[in-house]
Tab-separated table of C-alpha atoms in Angstrom:
chain	number	residue	atom	x	y	z
A	1	MET	CA	2.250	-16.736	-18.634
A	2	ALA	CA	0.702	-14.861	-15.731
A	3	ALA	CA	-3.063	-14.389	-15.719
A	4	LEU	CA	-4.472	-11.058	-16.835
A	5	ILE	CA	-6.788	-8.957	-14.686
A	6	GLU	CA	-9.263	-6.546	-16.295
A	7	ALA	CA	-9.432	-3.063	-14.774
A	8	ILE	CA	-13.153	-3.542	-14.011
A	9	ASP	CA	-12.240	-6.599	-11.873
A	10	VAL	CA	-9.645	-4.775	-9.749
A	11	LYS	CA	-11.022	-4.426	-6.224
A	12	ARG	CA	-9.633	-3.172	-2.919
A	13	LYS	CA	-6.513	-5.157	-1.820
A	14	THR	CA	-5.906	-6.507	-5.350
A	15	LEU	CA	-2.262	-6.764	-6.446
A	16	PHE	CA	-1.558	-5.980	-10.093
A	17	GLU	CA	1.254	-4.930	-12.405
A	18	HIS	CA	1.064	-1.779	-14.542
A	19	GLU	CA	3.966	-0.684	-16.776
A	20	ASP	CA	6.247	-3.332	-15.160
A	21	ILE	CA	5.652	-1.995	-11.614
A	22	PRO	CA	3.695	-3.863	-8.929
A	23	TYR	CA	0.762	-2.016	-7.335
A	24	TYR	CA	-1.618	-2.567	-4.441
A	25	CYS	CA	-5.188	-1.286	-4.940
A	26	MET	CA	-6.348	0.822	-1.977
A	27	GLU	CA	-9.702	1.893	-3.476
A	28	ALA	CA	-11.580	1.173	-6.700
A	29	ASP	CA	-14.441	3.259	-8.073
A	30	VAL	CA	-16.335	2.322	-11.256
A	31	SER	CA	-18.068	5.162	-13.098
A	32	SER	CA	-20.559	4.147	-15.761
A	33	PRO	CA	-21.147	6.506	-18.676
A	34	THR	CA	-24.274	8.639	-18.845
A	35	ALA	CA	-24.097	9.291	-22.588
A	36	ARG	CA	-24.585	6.615	-25.219
A	37	GLY	CA	-21.307	5.329	-26.512
A	38	GLY	CA	-19.413	6.552	-23.456
A	39	GLN	CA	-16.837	4.283	-21.879
A	40	THR	CA	-16.959	2.824	-18.385
A	41	LEU	CA	-13.988	4.081	-16.388
A	42	VAL	CA	-12.358	2.595	-13.312
A	43	ARG	CA	-10.651	5.058	-10.949
A	44	LEU	CA	-8.021	3.337	-8.800
A	45	LYS	CA	-6.250	4.650	-5.744
A	46	MET	CA	-3.074	2.592	-5.849
A	47	ARG	CA	0.232	2.243	-4.008
A	48	ASN	CA	3.457	1.588	-5.872
A	49	LEU	CA	5.030	-1.363	-4.012
A	50	LEU	CA	8.563	-0.299	-4.989
A	51	THR	CA	8.413	3.340	-3.823
A	52	ASN	CA	5.288	3.307	-1.564
A	53	ALA	CA	4.004	6.344	-3.513
A	54	VAL	CA	0.195	6.599	-3.512
A	55	PHE	CA	-1.774	8.131	-6.372
A	56	GLU	CA	-5.029	7.861	-8.293
A	57	LYS	CA	-5.399	6.984	-11.953
A	58	SER	CA	-8.323	6.193	-14.249
A	59	PHE	CA	-8.385	3.237	-16.620
A	60	LYS	CA	-10.838	2.020	-19.275
A	61	ALA	CA	-12.857	-0.935	-17.968
A	62	GLY	CA	-11.354	-3.331	-20.535
A	63	GLU	CA	-7.680	-2.507	-19.879
A	64	LYS	CA	-5.733	-5.529	-18.708
A	65	PHE	CA	-3.043	-5.878	-16.051
A	66	LYS	CA	-0.653	-8.736	-15.367
A	67	GLU	CA	-0.507	-10.442	-12.002
A	68	PRO	CA	2.802	-9.388	-10.414
A	69	ASP	CA	5.479	-11.949	-9.571
A	70	LEU	CA	5.304	-11.267	-5.830
A	71	GLU	CA	6.499	-13.646	-3.154
A	72	THR	CA	6.613	-13.383	0.634
A	73	VAL	CA	9.322	-15.252	2.562
A	74	GLU	CA	10.193	-15.483	6.243
A	75	ALA	CA	13.446	-13.741	7.091
A	76	THR	CA	15.404	-12.883	10.229
A	77	TYR	CA	16.949	-9.457	10.818
A	78	LEU	CA	20.747	-9.699	11.059
A	79	TYR	CA	22.252	-6.168	11.129
A	80	GLY	CA	22.385	-2.770	9.447
A	81	ASP	CA	25.428	-1.058	7.930
A	82	ALA	CA	26.325	1.493	5.239
A	83	ASP	CA	25.129	-0.916	2.510
A	84	GLY	CA	21.643	-1.289	4.008
A	85	TYR	CA	19.752	-3.654	6.306
A	86	HIS	CA	20.540	-7.347	6.049
A	87	PHE	CA	18.102	-10.230	6.529
A	88	LEU	CA	18.541	-14.012	6.381
A	89	ASP	CA	15.995	-15.818	4.180
A	90	GLN	CA	14.755	-18.726	6.337
A	91	GLN	CA	14.234	-21.032	3.326
A	92	SER	CA	17.256	-20.450	1.096
A	93	PHE	CA	19.598	-19.139	3.863
A	94	GLU	CA	20.575	-16.362	1.464
A	95	THR	CA	21.355	-12.883	2.855
A	96	LEU	CA	18.983	-10.247	1.445
A	97	THR	CA	19.651	-6.502	1.716
A	98	LEU	CA	17.053	-3.725	1.872
A	99	THR	CA	17.742	-0.002	1.587
A	100	GLU	CA	16.620	2.464	4.260
A	101	GLY	CA	13.775	3.560	1.973
A	102	MET	CA	12.518	-0.025	1.673
A	103	VAL	CA	12.642	-0.536	5.445
A	104	GLY	CA	11.029	2.820	6.286
A	105	ASN	CA	9.442	3.169	9.740
A	106	ALA	CA	10.148	-0.488	10.534
A	107	LEU	CA	13.603	0.635	11.765
A	108	ASP	CA	11.995	1.507	15.114
A	109	PHE	CA	11.255	-2.188	15.665
A	110	LEU	CA	14.241	-4.041	14.134
A	111	ILE	CA	16.290	-6.002	16.675
A	112	ASP	CA	18.718	-8.871	16.099
A	113	GLY	CA	16.916	-12.115	15.339
A	114	LEU	CA	13.465	-10.565	14.710
A	115	LEU	CA	11.427	-12.790	12.364
A	116	ILE	CA	9.642	-10.738	9.666
A	117	GLN	CA	7.884	-11.318	6.331
A	118	LEU	CA	10.065	-10.097	3.447
A	119	ASN	CA	8.367	-9.178	0.144
A	120	LYS	CA	10.096	-10.025	-3.131
A	121	TYR	CA	9.226	-8.863	-6.645
A	122	ASN	CA	10.747	-10.848	-9.522
A	123	GLY	CA	13.032	-12.481	-6.939
A	124	ASN	CA	14.393	-9.188	-5.535
A	125	PRO	CA	13.541	-7.845	-2.063
A	126	ILE	CA	11.283	-4.756	-2.129
A	127	GLY	CA	9.999	-4.387	1.432
A	128	LEU	CA	8.966	-6.066	4.643
A	129	GLU	CA	6.013	-6.683	6.932
A	130	LEU	CA	6.518	-6.607	10.685
A	131	PRO	CA	4.775	-8.916	13.145
A	132	ILE	CA	1.750	-7.339	14.912
A	133	PHE	CA	3.692	-7.060	18.189
A	134	VAL	CA	7.415	-6.803	18.931
A	135	ASP	CA	9.057	-7.315	22.341
A	136	LEU	CA	11.571	-4.546	23.117
A	137	THR	CA	13.671	-3.742	26.197
A	138	VAL	CA	13.197	-0.432	28.036
A	139	THR	CA	16.617	1.300	28.137
A	140	GLN	CA	15.607	4.529	29.816
A	141	THR	CA	12.608	5.749	31.826
A	142	GLU	CA	11.858	7.746	34.952
A	143	PRO	CA	11.332	5.771	38.151
A	144	GLY	CA	7.612	5.225	38.800
A	145	LEU	CA	5.723	6.267	41.899
A	146	SER	CA	5.429	3.359	44.307
A	147	GLY	CA	1.951	2.490	45.496
A	148	SER	CA	0.221	4.517	42.777
A	149	SER	CA	-3.408	3.459	42.602
A	150	GLN	CA	-3.902	4.858	39.106
A	151	SER	CA	-1.123	2.812	37.520
A	152	GLY	CA	-3.271	1.911	34.499
A	153	SER	CA	-4.203	5.443	33.437
A	154	VAL	CA	-1.091	7.467	34.343
A	155	THR	CA	1.864	6.994	31.987
A	156	LYS	CA	5.458	8.095	31.510
A	157	VAL	CA	7.849	8.180	28.548
A	158	ALA	CA	10.161	5.208	28.009
A	159	THR	CA	12.996	4.902	25.479
A	160	LEU	CA	13.336	1.417	23.979
A	161	GLU	CA	16.439	-0.409	22.724
A	162	THR	CA	15.815	0.744	19.134
A	163	GLY	CA	15.501	4.409	20.157
A	164	LEU	CA	11.707	4.436	19.838
A	165	GLU	CA	9.959	6.434	22.572
A	166	ILE	CA	6.548	5.293	23.806
A	167	ARG	CA	4.277	5.944	26.793
A	168	VAL	CA	4.207	3.154	29.390
A	169	PRO	CA	2.458	2.676	32.757
A	170	LEU	CA	4.301	3.940	35.852
A	171	PHE	CA	5.182	0.405	37.070
A	172	ILE	CA	7.464	-0.333	34.061
A	173	LYS	CA	11.177	-0.159	34.985
A	174	GLU	CA	14.419	0.073	32.991
A	175	GLY	CA	15.572	-3.328	31.740
A	176	GLU	CA	12.043	-4.750	31.438
A	177	LYS	CA	10.757	-6.132	28.140
A	178	VAL	CA	7.525	-4.620	26.850
A	179	LYS	CA	5.207	-5.669	24.024
A	180	VAL	CA	4.730	-2.855	21.471
A	181	SER	CA	2.136	-2.718	18.679
A	182	THR	CA	3.883	-2.161	15.331
A	183	GLU	CA	0.698	-0.596	13.928
A	184	THR	CA	-0.109	1.959	16.626
A	185	ARG	CA	3.426	2.233	18.136
A	186	GLU	CA	1.877	1.942	21.592
A	187	PHE	CA	2.520	-0.117	24.732
A	188	ALA	CA	0.538	-3.372	24.595
A	189	GLY	CA	1.670	-5.066	27.820
A	190	ARG	CA	4.632	-6.694	29.468
A	191	ALA	CA	6.510	-9.185	27.361
C-alpha cells in the first residue's frame, strides 16, 4: 500500500493524490487557530496533473492523502495524427498516445525523434516534460544586414520548422539550426 501524507506535511512541489486524482502542490499555507478548540487548516494551491487546472482548497491538518502512482519514462516523439501525438517508450518500446490537451504548448517544439520525459499515472500517459533546450531549423526569415555592428542587440522574426515564431539576431539565415529555450520560447544560440 502506498504511504499516506498528512495535509500538514504537504509542502511546495509535493505530489499527492486526492479523490483518485494526482496533484502537484504549488503553494502551502498553514493557518493555526486563534480560538481554543479551533482546527489547524492547510490551504493548498494545487495543480491537477490530468487537466492542468489550478485551484486552491483548504484541508484539516490531519487529513491524509495517498502518494500517487506516478512514473516518468524517456520517450521519443514519432508523429501526430487525428488520434493524437504518438511517442515511443524507450524502455518498453511501446507506442504511447497523448491528446492535444495533454501535449499543450509543447507542440511548438515537437520534431521527429525528440527525446522527452513522458509522465504516466497508473500506467497511462498524462503529459510530458520537454528538455530545457530544443534545436530547431529556421524555415523563414528576412535576410540580415551584412556588416551590422549591432548584431547582438538588433533582432528579426524567424519562423521555425514547427511554426513557432521567435526573435533571432540578424546574422541567422534560413536553413540554420538554432537552440530555443522551451521555458522562455526565446533564441538561446546557434545549434
